[in-house]
CSV table of C-alpha atoms and ligand atoms in Angstrom, one decimal:
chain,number,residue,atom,x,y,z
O,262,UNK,CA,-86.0,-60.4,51.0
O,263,UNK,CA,-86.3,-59.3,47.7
O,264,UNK,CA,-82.7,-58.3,46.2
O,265,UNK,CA,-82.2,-54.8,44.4
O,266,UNK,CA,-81.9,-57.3,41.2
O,267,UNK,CA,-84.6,-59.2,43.0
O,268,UNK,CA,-87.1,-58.6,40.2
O,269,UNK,CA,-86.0,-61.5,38.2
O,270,UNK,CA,-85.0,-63.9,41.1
O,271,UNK,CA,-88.3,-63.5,43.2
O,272,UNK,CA,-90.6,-63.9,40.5
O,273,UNK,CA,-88.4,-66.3,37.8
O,274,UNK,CA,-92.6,-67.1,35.7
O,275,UNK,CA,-93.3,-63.8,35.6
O,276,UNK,CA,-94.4,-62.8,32.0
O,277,UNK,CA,-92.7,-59.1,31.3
O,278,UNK,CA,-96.2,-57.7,30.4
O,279,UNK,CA,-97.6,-58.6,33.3
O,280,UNK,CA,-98.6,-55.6,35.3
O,281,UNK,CA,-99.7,-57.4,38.5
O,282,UNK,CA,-99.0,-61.5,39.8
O,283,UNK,CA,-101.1,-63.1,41.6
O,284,UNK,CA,-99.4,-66.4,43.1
O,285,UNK,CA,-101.2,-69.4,44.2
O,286,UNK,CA,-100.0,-72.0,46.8
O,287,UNK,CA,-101.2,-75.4,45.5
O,288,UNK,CA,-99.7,-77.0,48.3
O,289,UNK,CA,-100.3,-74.5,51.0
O,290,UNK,CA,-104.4,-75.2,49.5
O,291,UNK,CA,-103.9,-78.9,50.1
O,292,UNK,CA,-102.2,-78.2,53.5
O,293,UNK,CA,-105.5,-76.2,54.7
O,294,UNK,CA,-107.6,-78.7,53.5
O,295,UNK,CA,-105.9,-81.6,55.8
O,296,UNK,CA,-105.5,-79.5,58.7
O,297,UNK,CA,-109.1,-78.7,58.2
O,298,UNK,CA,-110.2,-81.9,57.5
O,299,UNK,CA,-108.0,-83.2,61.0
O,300,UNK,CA,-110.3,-80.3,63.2
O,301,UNK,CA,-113.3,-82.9,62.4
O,302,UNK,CA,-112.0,-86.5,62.7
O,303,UNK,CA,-115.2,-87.9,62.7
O,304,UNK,CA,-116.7,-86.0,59.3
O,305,UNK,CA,-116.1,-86.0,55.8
O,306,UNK,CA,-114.4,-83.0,55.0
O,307,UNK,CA,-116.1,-81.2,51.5
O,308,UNK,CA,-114.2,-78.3,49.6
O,309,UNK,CA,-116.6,-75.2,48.9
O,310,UNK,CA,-115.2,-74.0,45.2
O,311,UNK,CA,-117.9,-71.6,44.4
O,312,UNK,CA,-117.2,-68.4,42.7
O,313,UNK,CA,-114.1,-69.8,41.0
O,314,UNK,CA,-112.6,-70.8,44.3
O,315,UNK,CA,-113.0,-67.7,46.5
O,316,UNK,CA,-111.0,-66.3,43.3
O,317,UNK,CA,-107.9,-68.3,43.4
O,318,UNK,CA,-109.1,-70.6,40.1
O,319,UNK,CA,-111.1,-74.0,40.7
O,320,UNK,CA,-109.7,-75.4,37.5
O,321,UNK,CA,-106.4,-75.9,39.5
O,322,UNK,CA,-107.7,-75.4,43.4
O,323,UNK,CA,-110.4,-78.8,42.4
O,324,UNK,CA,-107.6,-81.0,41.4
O,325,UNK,CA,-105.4,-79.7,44.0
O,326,UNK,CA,-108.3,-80.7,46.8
O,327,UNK,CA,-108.9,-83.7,44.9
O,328,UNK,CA,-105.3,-84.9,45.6
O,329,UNK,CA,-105.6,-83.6,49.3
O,330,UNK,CA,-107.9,-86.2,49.5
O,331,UNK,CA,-111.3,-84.1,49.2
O,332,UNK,CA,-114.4,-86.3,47.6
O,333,UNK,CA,-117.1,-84.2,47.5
O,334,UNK,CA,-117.2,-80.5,46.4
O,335,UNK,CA,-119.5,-77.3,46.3
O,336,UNK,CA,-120.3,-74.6,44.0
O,337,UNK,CA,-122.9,-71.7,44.0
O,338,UNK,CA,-124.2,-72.1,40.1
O,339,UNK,CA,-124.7,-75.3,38.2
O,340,UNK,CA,-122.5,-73.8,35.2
O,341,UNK,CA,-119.6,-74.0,38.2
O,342,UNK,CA,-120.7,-77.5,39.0
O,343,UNK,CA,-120.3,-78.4,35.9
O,344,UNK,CA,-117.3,-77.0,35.2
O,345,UNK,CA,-116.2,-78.7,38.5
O,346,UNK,CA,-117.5,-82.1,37.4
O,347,UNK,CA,-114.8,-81.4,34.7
O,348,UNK,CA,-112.1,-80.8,37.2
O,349,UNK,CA,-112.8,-83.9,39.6
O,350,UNK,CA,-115.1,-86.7,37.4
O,351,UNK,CA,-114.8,-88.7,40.2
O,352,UNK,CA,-116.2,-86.9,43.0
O,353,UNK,CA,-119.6,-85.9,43.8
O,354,UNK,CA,-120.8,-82.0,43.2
O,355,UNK,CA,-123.4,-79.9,44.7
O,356,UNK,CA,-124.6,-76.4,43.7
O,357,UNK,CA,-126.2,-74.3,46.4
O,358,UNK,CA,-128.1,-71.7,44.2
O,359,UNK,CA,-131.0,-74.5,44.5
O,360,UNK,CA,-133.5,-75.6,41.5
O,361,UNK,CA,-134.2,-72.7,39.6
O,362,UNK,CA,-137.1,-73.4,37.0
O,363,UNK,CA,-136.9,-75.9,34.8
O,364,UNK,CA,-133.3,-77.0,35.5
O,365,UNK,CA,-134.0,-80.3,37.0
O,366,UNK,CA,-132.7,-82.0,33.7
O,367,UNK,CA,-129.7,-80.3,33.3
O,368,UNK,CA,-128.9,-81.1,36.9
O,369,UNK,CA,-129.1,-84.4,35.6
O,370,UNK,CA,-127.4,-84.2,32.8
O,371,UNK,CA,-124.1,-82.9,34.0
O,372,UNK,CA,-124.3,-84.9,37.3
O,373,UNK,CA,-124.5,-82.4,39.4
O,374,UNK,CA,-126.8,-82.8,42.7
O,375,UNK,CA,-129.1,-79.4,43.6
O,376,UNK,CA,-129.2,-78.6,47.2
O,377,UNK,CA,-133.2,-78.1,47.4
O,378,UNK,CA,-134.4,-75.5,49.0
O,379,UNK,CA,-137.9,-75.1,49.3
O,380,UNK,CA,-141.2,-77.5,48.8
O,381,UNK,CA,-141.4,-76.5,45.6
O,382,UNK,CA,-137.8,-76.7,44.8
O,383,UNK,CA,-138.5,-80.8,46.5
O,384,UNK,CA,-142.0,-81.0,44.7
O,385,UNK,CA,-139.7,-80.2,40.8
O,386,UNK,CA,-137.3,-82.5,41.3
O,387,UNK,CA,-138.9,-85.5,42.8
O,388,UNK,CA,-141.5,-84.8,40.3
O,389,UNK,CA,-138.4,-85.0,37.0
O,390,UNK,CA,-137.4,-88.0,38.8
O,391,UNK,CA,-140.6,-89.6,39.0
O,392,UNK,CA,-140.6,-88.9,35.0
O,393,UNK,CA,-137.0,-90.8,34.5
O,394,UNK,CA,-138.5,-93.5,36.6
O,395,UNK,CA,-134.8,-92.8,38.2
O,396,UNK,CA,-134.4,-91.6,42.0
O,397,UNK,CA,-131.7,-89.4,41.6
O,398,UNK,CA,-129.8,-87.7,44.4
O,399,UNK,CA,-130.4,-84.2,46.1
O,400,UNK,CA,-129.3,-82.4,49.6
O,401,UNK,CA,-132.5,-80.9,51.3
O,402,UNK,CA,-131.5,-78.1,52.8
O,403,UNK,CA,-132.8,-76.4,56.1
O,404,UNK,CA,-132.8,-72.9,56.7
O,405,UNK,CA,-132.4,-72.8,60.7
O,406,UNK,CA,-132.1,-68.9,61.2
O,407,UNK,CA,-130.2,-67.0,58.4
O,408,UNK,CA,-133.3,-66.3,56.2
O,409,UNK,CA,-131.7,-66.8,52.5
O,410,UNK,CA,-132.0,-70.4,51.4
O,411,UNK,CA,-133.4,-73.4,52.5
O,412,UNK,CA,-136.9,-74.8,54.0
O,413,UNK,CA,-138.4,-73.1,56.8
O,414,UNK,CA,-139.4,-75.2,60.0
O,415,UNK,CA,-143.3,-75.5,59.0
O,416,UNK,CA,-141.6,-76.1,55.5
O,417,UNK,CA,-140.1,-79.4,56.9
O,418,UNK,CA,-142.8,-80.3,58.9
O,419,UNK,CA,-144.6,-79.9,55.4
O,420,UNK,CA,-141.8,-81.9,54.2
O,421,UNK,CA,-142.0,-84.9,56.5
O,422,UNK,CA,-145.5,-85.5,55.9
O,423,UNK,CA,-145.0,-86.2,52.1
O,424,UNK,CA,-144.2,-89.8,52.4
O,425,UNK,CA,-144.2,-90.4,48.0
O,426,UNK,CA,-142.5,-87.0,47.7
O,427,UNK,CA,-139.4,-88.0,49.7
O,428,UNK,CA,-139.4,-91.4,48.1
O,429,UNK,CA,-138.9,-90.3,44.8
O,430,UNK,CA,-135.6,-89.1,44.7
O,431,UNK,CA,-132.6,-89.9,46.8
O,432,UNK,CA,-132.2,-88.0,49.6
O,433,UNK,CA,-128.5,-87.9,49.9
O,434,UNK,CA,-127.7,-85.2,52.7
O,435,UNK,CA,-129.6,-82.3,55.2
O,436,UNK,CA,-128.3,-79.4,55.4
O,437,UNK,CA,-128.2,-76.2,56.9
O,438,UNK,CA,-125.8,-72.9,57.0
O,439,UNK,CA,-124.5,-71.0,60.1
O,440,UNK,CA,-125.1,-67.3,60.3
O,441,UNK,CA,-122.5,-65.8,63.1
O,442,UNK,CA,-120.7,-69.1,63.2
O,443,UNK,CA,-117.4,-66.2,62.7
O,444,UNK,CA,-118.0,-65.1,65.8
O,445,UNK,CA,-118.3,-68.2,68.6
O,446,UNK,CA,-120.4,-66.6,71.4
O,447,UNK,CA,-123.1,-65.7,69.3
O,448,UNK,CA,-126.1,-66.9,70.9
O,449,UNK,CA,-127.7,-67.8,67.4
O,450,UNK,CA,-125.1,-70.8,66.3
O,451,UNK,CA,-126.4,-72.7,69.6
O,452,UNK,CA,-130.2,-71.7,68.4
O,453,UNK,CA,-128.9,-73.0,64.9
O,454,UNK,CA,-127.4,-76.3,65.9
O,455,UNK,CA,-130.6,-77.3,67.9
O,456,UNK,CA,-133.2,-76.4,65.4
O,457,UNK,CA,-131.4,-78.6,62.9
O,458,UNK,CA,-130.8,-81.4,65.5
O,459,UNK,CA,-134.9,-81.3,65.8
O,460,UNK,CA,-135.8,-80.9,62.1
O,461,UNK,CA,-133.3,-83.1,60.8
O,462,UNK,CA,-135.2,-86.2,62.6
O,463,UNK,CA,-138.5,-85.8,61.0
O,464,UNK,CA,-136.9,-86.1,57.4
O,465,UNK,CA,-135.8,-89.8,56.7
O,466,UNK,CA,-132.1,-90.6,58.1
O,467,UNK,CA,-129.2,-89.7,55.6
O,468,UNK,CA,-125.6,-88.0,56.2
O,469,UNK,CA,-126.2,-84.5,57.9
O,470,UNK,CA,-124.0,-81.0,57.2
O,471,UNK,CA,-124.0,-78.0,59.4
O,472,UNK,CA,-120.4,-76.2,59.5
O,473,UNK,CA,-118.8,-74.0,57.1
O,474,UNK,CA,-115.3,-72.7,58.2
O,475,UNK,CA,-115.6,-70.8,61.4
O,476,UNK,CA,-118.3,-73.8,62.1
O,477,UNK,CA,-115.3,-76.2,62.0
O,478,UNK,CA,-114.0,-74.4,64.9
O,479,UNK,CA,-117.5,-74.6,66.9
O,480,UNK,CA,-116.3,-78.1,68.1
O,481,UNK,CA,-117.4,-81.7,67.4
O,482,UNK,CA,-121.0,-80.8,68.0
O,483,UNK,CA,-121.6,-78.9,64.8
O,484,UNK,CA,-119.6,-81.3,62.8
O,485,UNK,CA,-122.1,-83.9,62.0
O,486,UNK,CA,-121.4,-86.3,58.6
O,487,UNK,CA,-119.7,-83.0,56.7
O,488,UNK,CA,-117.9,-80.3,57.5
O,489,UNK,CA,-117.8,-77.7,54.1
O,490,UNK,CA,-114.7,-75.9,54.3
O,491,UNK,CA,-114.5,-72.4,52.3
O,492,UNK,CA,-112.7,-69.5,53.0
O,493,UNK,CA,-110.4,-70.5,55.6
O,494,UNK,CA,-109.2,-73.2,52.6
O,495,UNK,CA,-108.0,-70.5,50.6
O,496,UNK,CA,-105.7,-69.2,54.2
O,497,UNK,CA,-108.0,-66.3,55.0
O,498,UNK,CA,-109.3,-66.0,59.0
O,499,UNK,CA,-112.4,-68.1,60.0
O,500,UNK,CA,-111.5,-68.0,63.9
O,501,UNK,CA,-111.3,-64.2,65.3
O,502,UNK,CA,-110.9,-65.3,69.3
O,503,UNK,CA,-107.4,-67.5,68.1
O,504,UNK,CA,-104.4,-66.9,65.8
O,505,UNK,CA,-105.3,-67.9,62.1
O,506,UNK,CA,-103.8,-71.4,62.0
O,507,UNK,CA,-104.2,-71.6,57.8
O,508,UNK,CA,-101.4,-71.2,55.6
O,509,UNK,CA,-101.3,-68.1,53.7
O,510,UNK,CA,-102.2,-69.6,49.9
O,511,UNK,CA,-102.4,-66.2,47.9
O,512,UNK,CA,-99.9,-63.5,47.2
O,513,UNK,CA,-100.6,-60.5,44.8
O,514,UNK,CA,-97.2,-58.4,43.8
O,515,UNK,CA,-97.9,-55.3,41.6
O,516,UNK,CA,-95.2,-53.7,38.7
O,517,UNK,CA,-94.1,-50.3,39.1
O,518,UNK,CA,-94.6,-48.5,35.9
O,519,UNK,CA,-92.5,-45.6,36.9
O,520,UNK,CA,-91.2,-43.8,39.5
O,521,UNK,CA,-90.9,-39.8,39.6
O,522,UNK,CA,-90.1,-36.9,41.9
O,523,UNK,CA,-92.7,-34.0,43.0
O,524,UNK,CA,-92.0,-31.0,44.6
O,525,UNK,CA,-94.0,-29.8,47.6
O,526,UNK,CA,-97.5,-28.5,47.2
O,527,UNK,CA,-98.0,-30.8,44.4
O,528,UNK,CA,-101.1,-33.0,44.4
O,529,UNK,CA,-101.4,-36.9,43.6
O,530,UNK,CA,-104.0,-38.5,41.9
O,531,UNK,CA,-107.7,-38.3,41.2
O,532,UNK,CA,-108.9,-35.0,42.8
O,533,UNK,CA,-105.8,-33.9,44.4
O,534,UNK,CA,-106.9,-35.3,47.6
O,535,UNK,CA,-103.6,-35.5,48.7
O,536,UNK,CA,-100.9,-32.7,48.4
O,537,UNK,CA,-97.3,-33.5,49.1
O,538,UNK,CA,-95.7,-31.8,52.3
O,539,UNK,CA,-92.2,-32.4,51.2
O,540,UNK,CA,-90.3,-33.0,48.1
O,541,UNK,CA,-91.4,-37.1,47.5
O,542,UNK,CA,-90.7,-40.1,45.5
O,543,UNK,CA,-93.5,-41.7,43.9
O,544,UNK,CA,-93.9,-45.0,42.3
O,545,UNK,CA,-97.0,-45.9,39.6
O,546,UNK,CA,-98.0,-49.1,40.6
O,547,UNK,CA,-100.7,-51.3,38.2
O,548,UNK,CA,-103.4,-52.9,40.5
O,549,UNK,CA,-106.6,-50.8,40.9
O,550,UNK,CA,-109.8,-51.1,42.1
O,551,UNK,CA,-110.5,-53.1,38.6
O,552,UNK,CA,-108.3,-55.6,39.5
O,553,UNK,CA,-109.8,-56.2,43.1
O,554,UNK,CA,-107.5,-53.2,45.1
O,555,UNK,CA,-110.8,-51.3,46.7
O,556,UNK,CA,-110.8,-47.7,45.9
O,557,UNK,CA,-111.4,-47.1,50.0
O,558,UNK,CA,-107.9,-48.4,50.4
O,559,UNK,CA,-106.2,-45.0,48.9
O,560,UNK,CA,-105.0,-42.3,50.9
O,561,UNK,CA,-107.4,-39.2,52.0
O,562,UNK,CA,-105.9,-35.6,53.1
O,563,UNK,CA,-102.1,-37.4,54.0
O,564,UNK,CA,-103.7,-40.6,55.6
O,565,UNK,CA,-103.0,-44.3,54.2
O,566,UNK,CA,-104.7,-46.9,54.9
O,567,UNK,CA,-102.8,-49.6,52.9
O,568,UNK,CA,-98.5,-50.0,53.4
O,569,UNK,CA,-97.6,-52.1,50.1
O,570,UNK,CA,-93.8,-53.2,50.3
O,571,UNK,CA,-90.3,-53.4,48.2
O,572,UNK,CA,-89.0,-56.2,49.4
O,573,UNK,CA,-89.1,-55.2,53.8
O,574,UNK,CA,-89.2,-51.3,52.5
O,575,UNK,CA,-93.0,-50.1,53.8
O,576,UNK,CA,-94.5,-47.7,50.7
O,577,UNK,CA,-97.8,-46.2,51.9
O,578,UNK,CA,-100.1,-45.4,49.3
O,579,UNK,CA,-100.5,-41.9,48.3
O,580,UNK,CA,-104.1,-40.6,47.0
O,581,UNK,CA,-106.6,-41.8,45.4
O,582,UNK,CA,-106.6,-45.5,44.3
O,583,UNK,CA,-107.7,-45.6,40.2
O,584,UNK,CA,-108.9,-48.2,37.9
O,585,UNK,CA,-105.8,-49.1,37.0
O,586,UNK,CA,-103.1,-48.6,39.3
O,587,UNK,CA,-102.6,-46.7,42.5
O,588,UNK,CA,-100.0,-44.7,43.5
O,589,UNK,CA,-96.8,-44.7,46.4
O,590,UNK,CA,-94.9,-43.1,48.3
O,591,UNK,CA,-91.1,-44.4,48.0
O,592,UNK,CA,-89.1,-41.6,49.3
O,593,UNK,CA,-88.0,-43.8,52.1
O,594,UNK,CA,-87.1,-46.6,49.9
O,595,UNK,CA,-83.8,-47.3,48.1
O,596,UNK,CA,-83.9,-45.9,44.7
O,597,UNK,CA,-82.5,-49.6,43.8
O,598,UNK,CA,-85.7,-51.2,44.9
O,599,UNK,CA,-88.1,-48.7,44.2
O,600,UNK,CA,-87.3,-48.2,40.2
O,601,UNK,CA,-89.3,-49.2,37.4
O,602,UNK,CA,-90.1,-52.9,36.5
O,603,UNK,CA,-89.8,-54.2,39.9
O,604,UNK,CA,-92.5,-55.7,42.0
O,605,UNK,CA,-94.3,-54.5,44.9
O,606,UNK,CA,-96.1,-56.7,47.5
O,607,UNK,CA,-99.4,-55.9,48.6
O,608,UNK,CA,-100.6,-59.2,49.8
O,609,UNK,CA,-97.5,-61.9,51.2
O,610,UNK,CA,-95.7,-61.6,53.9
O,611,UNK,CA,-96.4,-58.3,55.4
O,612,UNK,CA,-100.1,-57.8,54.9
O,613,UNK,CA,-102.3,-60.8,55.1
O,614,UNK,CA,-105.8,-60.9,53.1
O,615,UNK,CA,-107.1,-60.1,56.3
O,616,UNK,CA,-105.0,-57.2,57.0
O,617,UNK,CA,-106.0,-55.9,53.3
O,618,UNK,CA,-109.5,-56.7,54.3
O,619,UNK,CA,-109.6,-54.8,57.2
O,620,UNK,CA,-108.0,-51.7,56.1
O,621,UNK,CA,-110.4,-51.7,53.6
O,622,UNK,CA,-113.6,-52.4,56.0
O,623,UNK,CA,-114.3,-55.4,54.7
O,624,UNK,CA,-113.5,-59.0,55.0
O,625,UNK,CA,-111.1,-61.4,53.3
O,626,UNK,CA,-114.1,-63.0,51.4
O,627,UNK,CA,-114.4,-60.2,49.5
O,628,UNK,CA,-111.0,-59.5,49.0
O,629,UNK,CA,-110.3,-62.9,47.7
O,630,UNK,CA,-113.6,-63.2,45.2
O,631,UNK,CA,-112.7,-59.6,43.6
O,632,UNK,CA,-109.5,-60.6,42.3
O,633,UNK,CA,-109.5,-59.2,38.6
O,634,UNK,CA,-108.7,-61.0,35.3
O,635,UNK,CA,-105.9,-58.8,34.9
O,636,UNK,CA,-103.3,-60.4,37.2
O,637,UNK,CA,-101.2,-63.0,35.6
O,638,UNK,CA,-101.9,-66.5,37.9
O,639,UNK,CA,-98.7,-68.4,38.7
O,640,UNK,CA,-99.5,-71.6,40.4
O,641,UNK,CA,-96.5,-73.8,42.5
O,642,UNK,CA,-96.7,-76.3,44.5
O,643,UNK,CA,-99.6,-78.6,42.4
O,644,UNK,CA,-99.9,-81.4,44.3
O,645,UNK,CA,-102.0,-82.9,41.6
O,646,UNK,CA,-98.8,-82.5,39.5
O,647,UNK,CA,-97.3,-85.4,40.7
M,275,LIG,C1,-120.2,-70.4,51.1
M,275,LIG,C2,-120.8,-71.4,51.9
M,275,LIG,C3,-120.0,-72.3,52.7
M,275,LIG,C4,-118.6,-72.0,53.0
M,275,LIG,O1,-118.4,-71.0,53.9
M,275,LIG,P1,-117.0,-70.5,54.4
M,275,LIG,O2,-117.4,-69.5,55.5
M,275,LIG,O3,-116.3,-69.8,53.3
M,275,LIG,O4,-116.3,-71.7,54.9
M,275,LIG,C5,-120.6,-73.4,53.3
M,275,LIG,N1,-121.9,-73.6,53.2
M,275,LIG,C6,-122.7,-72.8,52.4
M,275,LIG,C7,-124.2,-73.1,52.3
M,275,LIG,C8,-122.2,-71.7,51.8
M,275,LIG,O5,-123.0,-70.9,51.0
């Protein structure tokens, strides 16, 4: 893999301040989104883009999609819709926070539809549209069992009783979001998929939307009108009973700062939790927990949890992970590869988001969405380029 001049030749964009690179597949992105979109044949496939893109950028990842092929997207917070009304003026954008207070206008303003989520949430902006004379669209959205967003059953009955409410905006889609969807044979995504199949009918007809990533995977039942694809666009694991069939679409290599030699019975790092057997090469590496690399991920009394890599040379980490950069152990590794300037992989071939994600006891969700400012971004593969 990476050559001992490597540096240079593996990463040709990188800027020589850069302490960490954090490089985005464009075209891997666009690759997931098809393949998704091909797992429901009979839906419209929408891009979730919230929280910057699970991380990777939606100033580049909404173009990207848009290219794919993708016409409607998702964020959490109108500013995000907004921003990705910027990124894709032709598609249509939906913000799942719901209708805060007051917001109905701006909604309107920047064309982005709210994804109502309670009577109240309904009552506000039927009643802003009544006052435009204008019915403008909205998503209704269910809640069928997760308890966060969304009208509760009784809500809908409510719901379906207020003829002038419902006719004063434009319904455009029902929704609803699967808890355990991640996890196939939970009893709940059945209880999910036939509480919205029942509520859905008493609302008037319009395009329905039950499936988030793993929900894809459920089968054609929970595919509906809409699918809305998240985290398994960005290559992380949404099926845990089958290989992960997404391309990988993020790799993060870090710069070694220096390299050094300690002696044996020296300590390493933030309260010596880690005192060196032998005589050991060590490597400063800049990517801390403020750049996204969780602090549980450094080493405690001798034991790593997290193997970065020089090229196909394994480096465990050694103590205590810092804000800045974390420390490893390249005794093993030619001094060649392991010498200052050069890169070190900690997400790429060897160790997948999930495999970071695990080590750290978490999930690839959260490794993706803590990415830090820090890293410099290097985008190939644009399809929207062309
Ligand atoms: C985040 C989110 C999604 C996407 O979920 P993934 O598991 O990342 O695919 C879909 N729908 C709603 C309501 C969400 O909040």
């Amino acid at each position: 893999m990476t050559a001992p001049d490597g540096m240079s030749v593996a990463f040709p964009h990188a800027d020589p301040a850069a302490p960490a690179l954090l490089t985005i597949d464009l075209a891997a992105l666009a690759d997931n989104y098809r393949t998704l979109a091909g797992r429901a044949p009979g839906a419209e496939c929408a891009a979730v883009v919230k929280a910057d893109a699970y991380g990777i950028g939606a100033d580049r990842a909404i173009p990207a999609l848009a290219a794919a092929g993708c016409r409607t997207f998702f964020t959490a917070t109108l500013d995000e819709g907004r921003r990705a009304r910027a990124s894709a003026p032709g598609a249509t954008v939906y913000a799942l926070d719901g209708l805060f207070p007051g917001t109905a206008p701006l909604h309107a303003e920047v064309k982005v539809r709210p994804v109502l989520g309670s009577v109240e949430e309904v009552q506000e902006w039927a009643a802003f549209c009544r006052s435009r004379s204008e019915a403008l669209p909205a998503a209704i959205h269910i809640d069928t069992g997760i308890n966060r967003l969304g009208l509760r059953p009784e809500a809908v009955e409510a719901l379906a009783g207020q003829k002038n409410l419902l006719a004063a905006f434009a319904p455009a889609l029902v929704m609803s979001h699967l808890a355990c969807a991640d996890q196939p044979c939970h009893p709940l995504n059945e209880r999910q998929r036939l509480a919205f199949e029942h509520l859905r009918t008493k609302l008037p007809a319009m395009p329905a939307s039950l499936a988030n990533s793993p929900g894809i995977f459920l089968g054609p039942l929970f595919h509906y009108d809409m699918v809305r694809a998240g985290v398994a666009l960005y290559g992380a694991r949404a099926v845990t009973d089958a290989p992960n069939p997404m391309k990988p679409v993020v790799a993060l290599h870090a710069r070694i700062a220096q390299v050094r030699t300690a002696a044996a019975g020296e300590a390493v790092g933030y309260g010596a939790s880690t005192t060196l057997a032998g005589e050991t090469r060590i490597a400063t590496v800049m990517a801390g927990y403020a750049d996204g690399i969780f602090r549980r991920l450094g080493a405690e009394s001798g034991e790593s949890r997290l193997t970065a890599f020089i090229g196909d040379h394994p480096a465990p980490v050694l103590g205590r992970v810092s804000m800045d950069m974390m420390t490893l152990d390249v005794t093993h590794v030619p001094e060649g590869i392991a010498r200052r300037g050069a890169f070190v992989e900690l997400i790429g071939p060897h160790t997948s988001i999930d495999e970071l994600a695990d080590r750290a006891g978490t999930i690839g969700y959260e490794v993706l969405t803590g990415f830090g400012r820090r890293y410099q971004r290097i985008y190939t593969g644009d399809p929207a380029a062309n």
